[in-house]
mmCIF file of C-alpha atoms in Angstrom:
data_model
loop_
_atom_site.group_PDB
_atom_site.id
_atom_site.type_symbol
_atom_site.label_atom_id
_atom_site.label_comp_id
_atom_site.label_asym_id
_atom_site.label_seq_id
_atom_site.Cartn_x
_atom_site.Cartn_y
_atom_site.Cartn_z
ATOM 1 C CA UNK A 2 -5.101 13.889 13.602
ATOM 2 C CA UNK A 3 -2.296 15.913 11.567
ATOM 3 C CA UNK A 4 -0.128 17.517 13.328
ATOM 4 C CA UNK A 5 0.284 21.000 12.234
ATOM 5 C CA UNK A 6 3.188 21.786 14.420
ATOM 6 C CA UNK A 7 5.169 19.006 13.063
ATOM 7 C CA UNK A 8 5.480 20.532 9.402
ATOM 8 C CA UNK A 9 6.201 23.863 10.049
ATOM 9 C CA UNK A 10 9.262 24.538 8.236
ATOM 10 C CA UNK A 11 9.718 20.769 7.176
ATOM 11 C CA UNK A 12 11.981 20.568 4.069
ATOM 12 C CA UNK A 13 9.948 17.872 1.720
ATOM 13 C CA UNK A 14 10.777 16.378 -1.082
ATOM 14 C CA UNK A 15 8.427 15.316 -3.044
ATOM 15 C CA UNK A 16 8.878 12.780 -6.542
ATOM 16 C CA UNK A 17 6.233 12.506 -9.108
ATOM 17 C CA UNK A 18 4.654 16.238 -7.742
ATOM 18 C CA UNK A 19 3.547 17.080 -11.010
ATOM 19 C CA UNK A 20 0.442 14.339 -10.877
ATOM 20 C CA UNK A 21 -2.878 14.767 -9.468
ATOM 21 C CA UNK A 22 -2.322 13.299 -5.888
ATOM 22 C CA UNK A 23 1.183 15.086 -5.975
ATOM 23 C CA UNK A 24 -0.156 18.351 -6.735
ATOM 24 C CA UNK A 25 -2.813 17.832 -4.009
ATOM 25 C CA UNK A 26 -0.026 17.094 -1.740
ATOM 26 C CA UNK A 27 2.108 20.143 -2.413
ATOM 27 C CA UNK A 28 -1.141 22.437 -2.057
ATOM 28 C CA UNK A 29 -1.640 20.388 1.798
ATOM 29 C CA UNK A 30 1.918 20.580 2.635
ATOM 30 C CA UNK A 31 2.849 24.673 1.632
ATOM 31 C CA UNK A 32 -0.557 25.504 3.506
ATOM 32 C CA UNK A 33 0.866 23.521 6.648
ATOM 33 C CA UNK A 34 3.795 25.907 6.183
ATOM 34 C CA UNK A 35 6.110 23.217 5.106
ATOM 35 C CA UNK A 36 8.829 23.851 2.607
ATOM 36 C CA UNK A 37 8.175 21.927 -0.247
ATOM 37 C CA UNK A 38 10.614 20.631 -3.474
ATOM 38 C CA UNK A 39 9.547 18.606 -6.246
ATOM 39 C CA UNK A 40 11.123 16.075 -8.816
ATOM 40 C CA UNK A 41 9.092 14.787 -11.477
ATOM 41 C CA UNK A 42 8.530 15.286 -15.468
ATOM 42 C CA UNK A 43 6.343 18.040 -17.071
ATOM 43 C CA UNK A 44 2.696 17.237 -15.786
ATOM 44 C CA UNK A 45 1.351 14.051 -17.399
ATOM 45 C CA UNK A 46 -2.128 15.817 -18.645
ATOM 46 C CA UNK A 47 -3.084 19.116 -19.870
ATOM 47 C CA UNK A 48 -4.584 20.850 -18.511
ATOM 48 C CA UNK A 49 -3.520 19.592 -14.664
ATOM 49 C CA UNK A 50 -4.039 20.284 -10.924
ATOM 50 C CA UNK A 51 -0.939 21.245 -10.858
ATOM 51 C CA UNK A 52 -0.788 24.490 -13.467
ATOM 52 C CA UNK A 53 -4.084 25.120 -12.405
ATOM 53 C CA UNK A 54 -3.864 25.514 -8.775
ATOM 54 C CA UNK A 55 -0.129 27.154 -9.387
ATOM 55 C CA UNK A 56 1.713 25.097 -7.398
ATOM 56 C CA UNK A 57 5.434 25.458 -9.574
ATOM 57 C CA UNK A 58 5.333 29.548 -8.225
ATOM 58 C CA UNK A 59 4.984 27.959 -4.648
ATOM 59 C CA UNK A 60 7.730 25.719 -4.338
ATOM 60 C CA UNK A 61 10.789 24.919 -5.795
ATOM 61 C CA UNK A 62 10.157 22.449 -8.769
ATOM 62 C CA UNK A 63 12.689 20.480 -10.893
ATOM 63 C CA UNK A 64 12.000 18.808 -13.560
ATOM 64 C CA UNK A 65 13.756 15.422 -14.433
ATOM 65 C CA UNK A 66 13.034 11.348 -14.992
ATOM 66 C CA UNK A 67 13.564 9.659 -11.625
ATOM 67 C CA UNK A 68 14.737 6.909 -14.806
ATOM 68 C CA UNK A 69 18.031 9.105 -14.452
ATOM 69 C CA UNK A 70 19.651 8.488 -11.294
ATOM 70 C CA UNK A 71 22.439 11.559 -11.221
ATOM 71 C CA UNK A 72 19.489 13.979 -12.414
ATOM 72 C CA UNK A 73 17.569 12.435 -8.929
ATOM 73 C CA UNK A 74 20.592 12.380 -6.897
ATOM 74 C CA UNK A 75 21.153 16.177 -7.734
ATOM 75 C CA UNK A 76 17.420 17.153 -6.512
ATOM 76 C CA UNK A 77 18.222 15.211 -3.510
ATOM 77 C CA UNK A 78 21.234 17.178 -2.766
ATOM 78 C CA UNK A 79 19.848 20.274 -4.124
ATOM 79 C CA UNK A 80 16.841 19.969 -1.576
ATOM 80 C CA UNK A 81 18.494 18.861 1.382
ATOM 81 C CA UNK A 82 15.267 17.046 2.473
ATOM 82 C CA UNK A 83 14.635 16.185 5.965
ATOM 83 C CA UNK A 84 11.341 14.126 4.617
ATOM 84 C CA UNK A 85 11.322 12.160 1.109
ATOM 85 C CA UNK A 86 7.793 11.011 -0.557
ATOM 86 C CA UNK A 87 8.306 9.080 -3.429
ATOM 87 C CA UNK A 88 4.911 8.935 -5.678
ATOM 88 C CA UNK A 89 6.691 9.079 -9.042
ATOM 89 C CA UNK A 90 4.964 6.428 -11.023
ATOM 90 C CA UNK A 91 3.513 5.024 -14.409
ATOM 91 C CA UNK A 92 0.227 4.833 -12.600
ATOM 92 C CA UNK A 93 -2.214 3.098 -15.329
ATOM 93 C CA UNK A 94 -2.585 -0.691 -15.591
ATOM 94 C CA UNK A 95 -3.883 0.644 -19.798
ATOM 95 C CA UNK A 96 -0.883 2.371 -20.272
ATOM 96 C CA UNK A 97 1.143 -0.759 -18.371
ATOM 97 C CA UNK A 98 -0.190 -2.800 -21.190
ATOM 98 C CA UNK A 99 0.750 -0.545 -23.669
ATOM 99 C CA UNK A 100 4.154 0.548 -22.486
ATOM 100 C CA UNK A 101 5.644 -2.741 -20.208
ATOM 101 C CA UNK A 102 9.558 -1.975 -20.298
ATOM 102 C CA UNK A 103 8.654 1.927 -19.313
ATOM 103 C CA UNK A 104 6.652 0.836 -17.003
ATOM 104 C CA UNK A 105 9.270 -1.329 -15.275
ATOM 105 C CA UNK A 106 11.896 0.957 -15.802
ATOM 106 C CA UNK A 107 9.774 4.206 -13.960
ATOM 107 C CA UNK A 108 7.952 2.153 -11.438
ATOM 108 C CA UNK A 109 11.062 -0.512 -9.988
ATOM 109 C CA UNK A 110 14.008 0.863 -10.954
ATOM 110 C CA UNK A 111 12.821 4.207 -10.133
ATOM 111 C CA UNK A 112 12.235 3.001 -7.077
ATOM 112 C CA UNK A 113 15.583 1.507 -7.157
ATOM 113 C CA UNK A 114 17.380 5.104 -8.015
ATOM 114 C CA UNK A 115 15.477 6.715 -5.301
ATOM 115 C CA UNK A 116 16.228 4.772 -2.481
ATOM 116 C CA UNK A 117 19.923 4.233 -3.767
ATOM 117 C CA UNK A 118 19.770 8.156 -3.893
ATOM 118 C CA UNK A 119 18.942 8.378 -0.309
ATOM 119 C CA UNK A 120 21.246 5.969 1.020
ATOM 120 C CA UNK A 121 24.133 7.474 -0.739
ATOM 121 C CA UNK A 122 22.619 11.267 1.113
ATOM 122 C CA UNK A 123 22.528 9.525 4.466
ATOM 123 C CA UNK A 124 26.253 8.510 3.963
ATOM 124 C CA UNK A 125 27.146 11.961 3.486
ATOM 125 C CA UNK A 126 25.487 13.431 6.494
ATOM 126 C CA UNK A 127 22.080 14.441 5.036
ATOM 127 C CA UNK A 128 19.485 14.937 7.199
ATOM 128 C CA UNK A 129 16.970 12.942 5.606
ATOM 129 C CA UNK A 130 14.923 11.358 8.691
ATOM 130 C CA UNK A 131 11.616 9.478 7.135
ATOM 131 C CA UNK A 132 11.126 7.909 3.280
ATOM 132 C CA UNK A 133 7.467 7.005 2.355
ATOM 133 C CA UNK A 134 7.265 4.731 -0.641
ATOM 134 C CA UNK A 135 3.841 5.119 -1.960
ATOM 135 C CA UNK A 136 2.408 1.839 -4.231
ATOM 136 C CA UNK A 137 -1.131 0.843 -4.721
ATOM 137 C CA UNK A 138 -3.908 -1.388 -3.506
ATOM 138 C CA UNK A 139 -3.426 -3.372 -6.877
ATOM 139 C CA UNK A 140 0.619 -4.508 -5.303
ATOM 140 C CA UNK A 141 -1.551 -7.709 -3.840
ATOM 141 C CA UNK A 142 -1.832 -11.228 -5.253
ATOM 142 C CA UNK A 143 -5.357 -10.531 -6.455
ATOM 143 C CA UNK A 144 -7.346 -14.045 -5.240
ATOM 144 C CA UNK A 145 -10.620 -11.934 -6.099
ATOM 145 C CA UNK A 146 -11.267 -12.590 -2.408
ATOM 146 C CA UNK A 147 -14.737 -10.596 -0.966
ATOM 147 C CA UNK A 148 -13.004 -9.907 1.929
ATOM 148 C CA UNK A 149 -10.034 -6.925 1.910
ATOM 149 C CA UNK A 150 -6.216 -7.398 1.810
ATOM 150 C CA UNK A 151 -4.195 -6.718 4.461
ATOM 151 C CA UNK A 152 -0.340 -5.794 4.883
ATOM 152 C CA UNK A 153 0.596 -9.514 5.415
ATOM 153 C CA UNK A 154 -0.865 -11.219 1.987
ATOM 154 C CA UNK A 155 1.292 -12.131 -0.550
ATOM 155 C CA UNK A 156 2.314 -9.729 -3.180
ATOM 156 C CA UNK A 157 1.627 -10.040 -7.019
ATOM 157 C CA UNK A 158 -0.338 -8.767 -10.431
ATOM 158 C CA UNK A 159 -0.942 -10.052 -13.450
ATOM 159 C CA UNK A 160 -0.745 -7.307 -15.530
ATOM 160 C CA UNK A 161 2.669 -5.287 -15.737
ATOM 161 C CA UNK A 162 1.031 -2.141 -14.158
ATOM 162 C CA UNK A 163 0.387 -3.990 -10.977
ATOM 163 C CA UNK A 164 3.091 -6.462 -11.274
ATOM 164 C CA UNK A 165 5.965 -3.504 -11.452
ATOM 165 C CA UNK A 166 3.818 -2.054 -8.183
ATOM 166 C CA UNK A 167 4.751 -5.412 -6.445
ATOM 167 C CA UNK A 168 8.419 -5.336 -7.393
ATOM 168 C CA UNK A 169 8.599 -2.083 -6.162
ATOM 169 C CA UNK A 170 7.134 -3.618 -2.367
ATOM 170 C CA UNK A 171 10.409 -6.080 -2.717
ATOM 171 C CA UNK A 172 12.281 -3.524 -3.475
ATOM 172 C CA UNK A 173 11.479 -1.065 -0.821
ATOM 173 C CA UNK A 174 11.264 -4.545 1.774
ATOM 174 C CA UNK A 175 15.324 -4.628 0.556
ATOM 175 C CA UNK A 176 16.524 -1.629 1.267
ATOM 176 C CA UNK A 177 15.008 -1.130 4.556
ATOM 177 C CA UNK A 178 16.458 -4.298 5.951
ATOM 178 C CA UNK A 179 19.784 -4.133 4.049
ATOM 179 C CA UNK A 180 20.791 -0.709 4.934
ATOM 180 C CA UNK A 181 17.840 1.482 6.578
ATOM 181 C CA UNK A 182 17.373 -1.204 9.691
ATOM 182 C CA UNK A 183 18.325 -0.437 13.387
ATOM 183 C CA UNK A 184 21.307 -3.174 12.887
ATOM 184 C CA UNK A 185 22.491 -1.260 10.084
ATOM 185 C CA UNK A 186 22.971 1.999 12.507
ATOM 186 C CA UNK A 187 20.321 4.141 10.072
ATOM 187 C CA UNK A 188 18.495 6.764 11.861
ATOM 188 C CA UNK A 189 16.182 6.683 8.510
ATOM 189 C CA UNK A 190 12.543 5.379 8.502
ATOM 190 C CA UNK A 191 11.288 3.866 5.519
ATOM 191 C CA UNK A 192 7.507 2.742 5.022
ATOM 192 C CA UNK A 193 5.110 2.094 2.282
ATOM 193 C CA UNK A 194 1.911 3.116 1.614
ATOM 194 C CA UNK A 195 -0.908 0.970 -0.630
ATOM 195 C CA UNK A 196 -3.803 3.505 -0.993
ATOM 196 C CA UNK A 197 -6.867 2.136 -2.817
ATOM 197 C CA UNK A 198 -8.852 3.884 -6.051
ATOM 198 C CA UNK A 199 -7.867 7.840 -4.774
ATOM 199 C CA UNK A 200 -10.757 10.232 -6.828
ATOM 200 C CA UNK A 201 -10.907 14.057 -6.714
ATOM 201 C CA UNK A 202 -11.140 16.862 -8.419
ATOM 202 C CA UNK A 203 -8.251 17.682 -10.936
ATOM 203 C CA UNK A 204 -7.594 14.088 -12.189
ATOM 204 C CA UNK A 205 -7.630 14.105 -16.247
ATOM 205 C CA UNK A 206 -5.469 10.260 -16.523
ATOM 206 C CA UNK A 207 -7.494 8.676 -19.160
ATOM 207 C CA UNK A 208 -8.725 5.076 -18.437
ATOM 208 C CA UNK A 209 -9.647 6.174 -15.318
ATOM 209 C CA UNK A 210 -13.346 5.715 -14.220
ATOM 210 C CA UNK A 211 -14.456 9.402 -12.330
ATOM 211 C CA UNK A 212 -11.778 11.019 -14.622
ATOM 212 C CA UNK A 213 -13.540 9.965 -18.054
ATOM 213 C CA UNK A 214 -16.863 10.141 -16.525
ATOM 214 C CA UNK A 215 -16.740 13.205 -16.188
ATOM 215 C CA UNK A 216 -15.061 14.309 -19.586
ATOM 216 C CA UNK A 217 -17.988 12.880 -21.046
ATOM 217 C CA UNK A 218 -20.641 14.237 -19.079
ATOM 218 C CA UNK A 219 -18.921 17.765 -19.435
ATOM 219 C CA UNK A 220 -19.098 16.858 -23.230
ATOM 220 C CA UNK A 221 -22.424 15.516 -23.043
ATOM 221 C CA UNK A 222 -21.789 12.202 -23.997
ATOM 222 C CA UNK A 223 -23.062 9.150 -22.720
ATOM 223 C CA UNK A 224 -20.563 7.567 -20.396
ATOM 224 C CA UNK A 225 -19.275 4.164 -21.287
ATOM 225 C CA UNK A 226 -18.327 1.384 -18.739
ATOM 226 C CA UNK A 227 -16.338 -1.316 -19.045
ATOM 227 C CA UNK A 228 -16.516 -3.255 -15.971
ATOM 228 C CA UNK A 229 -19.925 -2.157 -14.513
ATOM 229 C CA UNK A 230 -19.806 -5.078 -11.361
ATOM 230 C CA UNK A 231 -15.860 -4.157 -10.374
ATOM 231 C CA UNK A 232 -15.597 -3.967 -6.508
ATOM 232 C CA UNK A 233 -13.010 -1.154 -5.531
ATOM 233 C CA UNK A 234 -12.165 0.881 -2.633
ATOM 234 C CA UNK A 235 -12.985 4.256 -3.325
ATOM 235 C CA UNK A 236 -11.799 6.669 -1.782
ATOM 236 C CA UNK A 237 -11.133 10.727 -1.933
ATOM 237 C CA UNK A 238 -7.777 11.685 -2.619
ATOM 238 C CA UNK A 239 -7.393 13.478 0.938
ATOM 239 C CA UNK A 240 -8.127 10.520 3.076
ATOM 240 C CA UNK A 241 -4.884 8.600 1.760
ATOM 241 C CA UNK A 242 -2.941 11.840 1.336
ATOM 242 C CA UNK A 243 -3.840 12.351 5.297
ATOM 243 C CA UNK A 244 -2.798 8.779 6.108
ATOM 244 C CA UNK A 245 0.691 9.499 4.653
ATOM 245 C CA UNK A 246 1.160 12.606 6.764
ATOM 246 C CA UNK A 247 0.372 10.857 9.733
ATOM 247 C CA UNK A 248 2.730 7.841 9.331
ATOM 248 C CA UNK A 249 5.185 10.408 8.349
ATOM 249 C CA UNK A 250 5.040 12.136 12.069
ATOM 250 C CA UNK A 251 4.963 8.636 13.547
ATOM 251 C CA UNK A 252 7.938 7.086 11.861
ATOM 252 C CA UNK A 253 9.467 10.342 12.556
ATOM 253 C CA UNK A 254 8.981 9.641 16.751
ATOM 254 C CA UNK A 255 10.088 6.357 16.030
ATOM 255 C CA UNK A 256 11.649 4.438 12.838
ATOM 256 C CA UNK A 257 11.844 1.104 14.130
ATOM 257 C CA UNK A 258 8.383 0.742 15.284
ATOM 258 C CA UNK A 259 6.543 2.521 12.138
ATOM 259 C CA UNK A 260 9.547 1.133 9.100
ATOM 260 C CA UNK A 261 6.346 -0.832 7.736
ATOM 261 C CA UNK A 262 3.452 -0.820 4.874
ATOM 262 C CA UNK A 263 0.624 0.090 5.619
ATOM 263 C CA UNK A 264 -3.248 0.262 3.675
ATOM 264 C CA UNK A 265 -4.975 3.285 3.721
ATOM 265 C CA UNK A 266 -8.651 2.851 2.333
ATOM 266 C CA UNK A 267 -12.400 3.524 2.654
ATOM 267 C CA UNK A 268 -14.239 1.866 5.223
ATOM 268 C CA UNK A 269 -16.008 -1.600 4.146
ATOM 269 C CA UNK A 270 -19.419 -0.315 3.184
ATOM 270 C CA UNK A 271 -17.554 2.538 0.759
ATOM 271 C CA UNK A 272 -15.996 -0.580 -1.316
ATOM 272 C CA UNK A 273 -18.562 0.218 -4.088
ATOM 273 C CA UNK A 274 -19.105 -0.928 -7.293
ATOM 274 C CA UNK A 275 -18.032 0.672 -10.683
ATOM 275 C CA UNK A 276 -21.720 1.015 -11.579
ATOM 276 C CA UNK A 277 -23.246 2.019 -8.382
ATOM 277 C CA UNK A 278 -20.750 4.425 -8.461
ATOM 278 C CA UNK A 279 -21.654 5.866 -12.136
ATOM 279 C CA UNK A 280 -25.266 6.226 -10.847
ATOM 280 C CA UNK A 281 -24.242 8.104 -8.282
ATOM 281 C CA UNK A 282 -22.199 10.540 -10.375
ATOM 282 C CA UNK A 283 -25.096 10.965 -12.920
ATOM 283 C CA UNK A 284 -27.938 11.756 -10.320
ATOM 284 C CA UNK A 285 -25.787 14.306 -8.696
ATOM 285 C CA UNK A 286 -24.819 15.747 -11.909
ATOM 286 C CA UNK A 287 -28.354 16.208 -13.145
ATOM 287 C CA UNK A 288 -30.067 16.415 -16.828
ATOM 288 C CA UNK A 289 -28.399 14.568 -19.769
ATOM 289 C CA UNK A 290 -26.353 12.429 -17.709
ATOM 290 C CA UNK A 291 -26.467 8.589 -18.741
ATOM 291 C CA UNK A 292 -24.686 5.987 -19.133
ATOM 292 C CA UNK A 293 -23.642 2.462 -21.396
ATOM 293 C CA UNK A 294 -22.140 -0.835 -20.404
ATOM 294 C CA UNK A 295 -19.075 -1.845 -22.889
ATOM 295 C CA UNK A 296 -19.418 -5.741 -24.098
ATOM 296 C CA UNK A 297 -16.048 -6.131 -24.764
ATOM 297 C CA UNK A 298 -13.214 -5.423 -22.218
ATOM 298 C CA UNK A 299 -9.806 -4.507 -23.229
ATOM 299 C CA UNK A 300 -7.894 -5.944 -21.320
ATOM 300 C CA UNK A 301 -8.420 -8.059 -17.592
ATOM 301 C CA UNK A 302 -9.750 -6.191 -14.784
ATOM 302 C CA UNK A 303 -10.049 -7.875 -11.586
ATOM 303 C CA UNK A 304 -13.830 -8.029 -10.252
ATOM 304 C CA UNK A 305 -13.108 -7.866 -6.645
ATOM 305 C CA UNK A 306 -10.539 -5.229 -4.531
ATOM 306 C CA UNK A 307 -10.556 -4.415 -1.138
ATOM 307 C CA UNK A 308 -8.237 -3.240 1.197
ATOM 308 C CA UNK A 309 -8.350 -3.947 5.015
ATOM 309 C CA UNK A 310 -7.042 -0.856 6.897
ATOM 310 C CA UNK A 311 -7.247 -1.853 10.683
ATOM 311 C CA UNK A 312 -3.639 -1.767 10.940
ATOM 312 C CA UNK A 313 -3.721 2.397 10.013
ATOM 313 C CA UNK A 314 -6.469 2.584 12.225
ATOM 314 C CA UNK A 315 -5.263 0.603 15.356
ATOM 315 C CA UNK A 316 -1.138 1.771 14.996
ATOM 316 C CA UNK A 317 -1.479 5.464 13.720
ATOM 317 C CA UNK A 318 -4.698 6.523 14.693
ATOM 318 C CA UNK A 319 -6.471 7.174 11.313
ATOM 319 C CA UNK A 320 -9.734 6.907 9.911
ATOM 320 C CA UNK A 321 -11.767 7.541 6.747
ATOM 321 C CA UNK A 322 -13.655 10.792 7.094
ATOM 322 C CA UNK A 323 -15.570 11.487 3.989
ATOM 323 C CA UNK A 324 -18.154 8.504 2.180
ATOM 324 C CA UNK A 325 -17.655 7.663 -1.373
ATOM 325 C CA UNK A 326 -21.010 9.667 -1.936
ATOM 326 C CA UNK A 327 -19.219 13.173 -0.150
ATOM 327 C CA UNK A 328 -16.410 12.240 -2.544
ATOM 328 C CA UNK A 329 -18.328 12.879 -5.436
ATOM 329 C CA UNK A 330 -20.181 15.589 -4.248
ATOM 330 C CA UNK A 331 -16.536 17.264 -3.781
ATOM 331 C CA UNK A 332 -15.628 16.063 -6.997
ATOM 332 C CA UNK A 333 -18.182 18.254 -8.112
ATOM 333 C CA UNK A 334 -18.044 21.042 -6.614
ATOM 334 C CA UNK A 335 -14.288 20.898 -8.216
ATOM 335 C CA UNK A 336 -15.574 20.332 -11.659
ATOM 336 C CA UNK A 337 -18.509 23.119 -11.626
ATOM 337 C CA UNK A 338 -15.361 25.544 -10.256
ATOM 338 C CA UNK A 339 -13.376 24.423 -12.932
ATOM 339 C CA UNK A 340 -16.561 25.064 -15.778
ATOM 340 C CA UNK A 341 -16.545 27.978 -14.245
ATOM 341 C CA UNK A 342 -13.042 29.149 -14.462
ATOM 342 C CA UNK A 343 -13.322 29.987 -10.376
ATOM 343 C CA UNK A 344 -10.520 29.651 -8.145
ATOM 344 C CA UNK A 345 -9.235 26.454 -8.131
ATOM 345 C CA UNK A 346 -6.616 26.947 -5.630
ATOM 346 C CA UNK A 347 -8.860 28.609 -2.712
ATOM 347 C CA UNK A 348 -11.083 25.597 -3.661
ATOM 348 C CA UNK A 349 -8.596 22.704 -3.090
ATOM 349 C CA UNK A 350 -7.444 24.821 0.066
ATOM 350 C CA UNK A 351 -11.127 25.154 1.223
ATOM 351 C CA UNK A 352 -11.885 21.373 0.711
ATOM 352 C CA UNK A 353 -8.592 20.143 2.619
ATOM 353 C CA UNK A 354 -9.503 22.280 5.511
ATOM 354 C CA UNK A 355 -12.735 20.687 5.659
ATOM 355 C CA UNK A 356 -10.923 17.395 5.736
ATOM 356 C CA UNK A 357 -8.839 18.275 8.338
ATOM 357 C CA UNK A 358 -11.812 19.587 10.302
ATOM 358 C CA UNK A 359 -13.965 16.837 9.951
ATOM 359 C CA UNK A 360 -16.469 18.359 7.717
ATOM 360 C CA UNK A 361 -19.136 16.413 6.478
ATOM 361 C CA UNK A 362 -22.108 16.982 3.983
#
């Protein structure tokens, strides 16, 4: 359970808060009466969760390319963050295929900047207690095993999306032993978190399954899958999002014990596939909703990807709380708001204290 206590007046710094699970984050964190600062580049799609539900009036934003350390090292100092979550990221394996040497650059030496950023801070007497490192499910070697990854398998990709996600583990592993350790006299706790497939409302990334499933059934167009049979853990983006808040508080109490990764994922029956998925979408959707298998695939997709969570579960206490079926009806209920020019805001704030109160369909 979050403790509400804990964040009031909390100075947060958040990277990469422009993005659809940062924006979700900054609407959690200012409602838990946290204060909240955020470091990223202009939001990635347009329109975004993060115009929409006016989060840049509600806490102090800065725009910059965590690719430029002395722009990141001035947020840092300009924040004076007690609490650092680092999501910046190129986040698509599509776009990784596209764009390798950006996506290298933003995803490991970003991570590089950042935590060279916060070491440099903690010289200087900043008060920066806990760093959260947040990577992916797809940071494993995949073995396209049935059974889920957990926190001790070895670390890979094939692709330079996932690959870059991996370097970024090493990197993070680095730092905390070579200067963020109890040896090293550090009072600062740095952990990772590998979330699985995060869906909600107010994701537009292309290449993204819910995301252009739902452009084309607001467009009334068939949708069109690629990898129909695709095993992933799916997962609304509040249940990861609530598994980083909790770690936070923990490694908070006590760095040494809680300086770890950790996988934060659906339950073993909500490991779905891509298709069963789709179905689900279009029958809770309603008339005109259909959809096409691709023949060709672009590029490789892995057919199997799940995450074993025990260790969030038996160490911090947390649990999934909404299906993969309740995540879609939430995700629309977003979209209809959103069709219907409502109030996005009061919505997300509505749906996270559902979350947070257990609510279920």
């Amino acid at each position: 359970m979050i403790n509400k206590a804990f964040w009031r007046n909390k100075h947060v710094l958040i990277t990469g808060h422009t993005g659809f699970k940062g924006a979700w984050l900054c609407i959690w964190l200012e409602a838990l009466s946290a204060r909240v600062s955020g470091f990223a580049l202009a939001p990635p799609t347009s329109p975004s969760l993060f115009q929409l539900s006016g989060v840049e009036q509600r806490i102090s934003s800065q725009t910059g390319d965590i690719r430029r350390m002395e722009e990141l090292e001035q947020a840092i100092f300009r924040a004076q963050p007690e609490i650092v979550i680092h999501m910046a990221a190129q986040p698509l394996v599509s776009y990784g295929y596209e764009n390798p040497l950006e996506t290298y650059e933003t995803n490991v030496m970003g991570t590089v900047h950042l935590l060279e950023a916060v070491r440099r801070a903690s010289l200087q007497g900043m008060p920066i207690r806990a760093v959260l490192m947040v990577t992916t499910d797809k940071c494993y070697e995949n073995r396209e095993w049935v059974w889920g990854y957990r926190e001790q398998d070895p670390l890979g990709g094939r692709d330079p999306y996932s690959n870059s996600k991996a370097c970024t583990e090493f990197v993070t592993t680095c730092y905390r032993e070579s200067f963020f350790s109890a040896g090293s006299g550090s009072r600062v706790a740095v952990a990772s978190a590998r979330a699985g497939n995060v869906i909600g409302g107010g994701d537009w990334a292309r290449d993204r399954l819910i995301p252009d499933c739902l452009d084309s059934l607001m467009n009334h167009r068939p949708i069109i899958l690629r990898n129909p049979d695709a095993v992933r853990p799916w997962q609304h983006v509040l249940e990861p999002l609530g598994g980083y808040l909790m770690l936070i508080e923990k490694m908070w109490e006590n760095a040494a014990r809680f300086s770890q990764s950790y996988n934060f994922g659906p339950n073993e029956e909500d490991a779905r596939t891509v298709a069963w998925m789709v179905q689900k979408l279009c029958e809770k959707w309603g008339t005109e909703a259909s959809f096409e298998i691709e023949q060709q695939a672009t590029w490789h997709e892995a057919k199997y990807l799940k995450l074993d969570c025990s260790k969030a579960k038996a160490e911090l206490g947390w649990h999934p709380k909404w299906t993969s079926e309740e995540a879609l009806d939430r995700i629309i209920e977003w979209t209809r708001c959103y069709q219907q020019a409502g109030h996005i805001r009061d919505l997300c704030l509505q749906q996270i204290t559902q979350y947070m109160d257990g609510v279920q369909e």
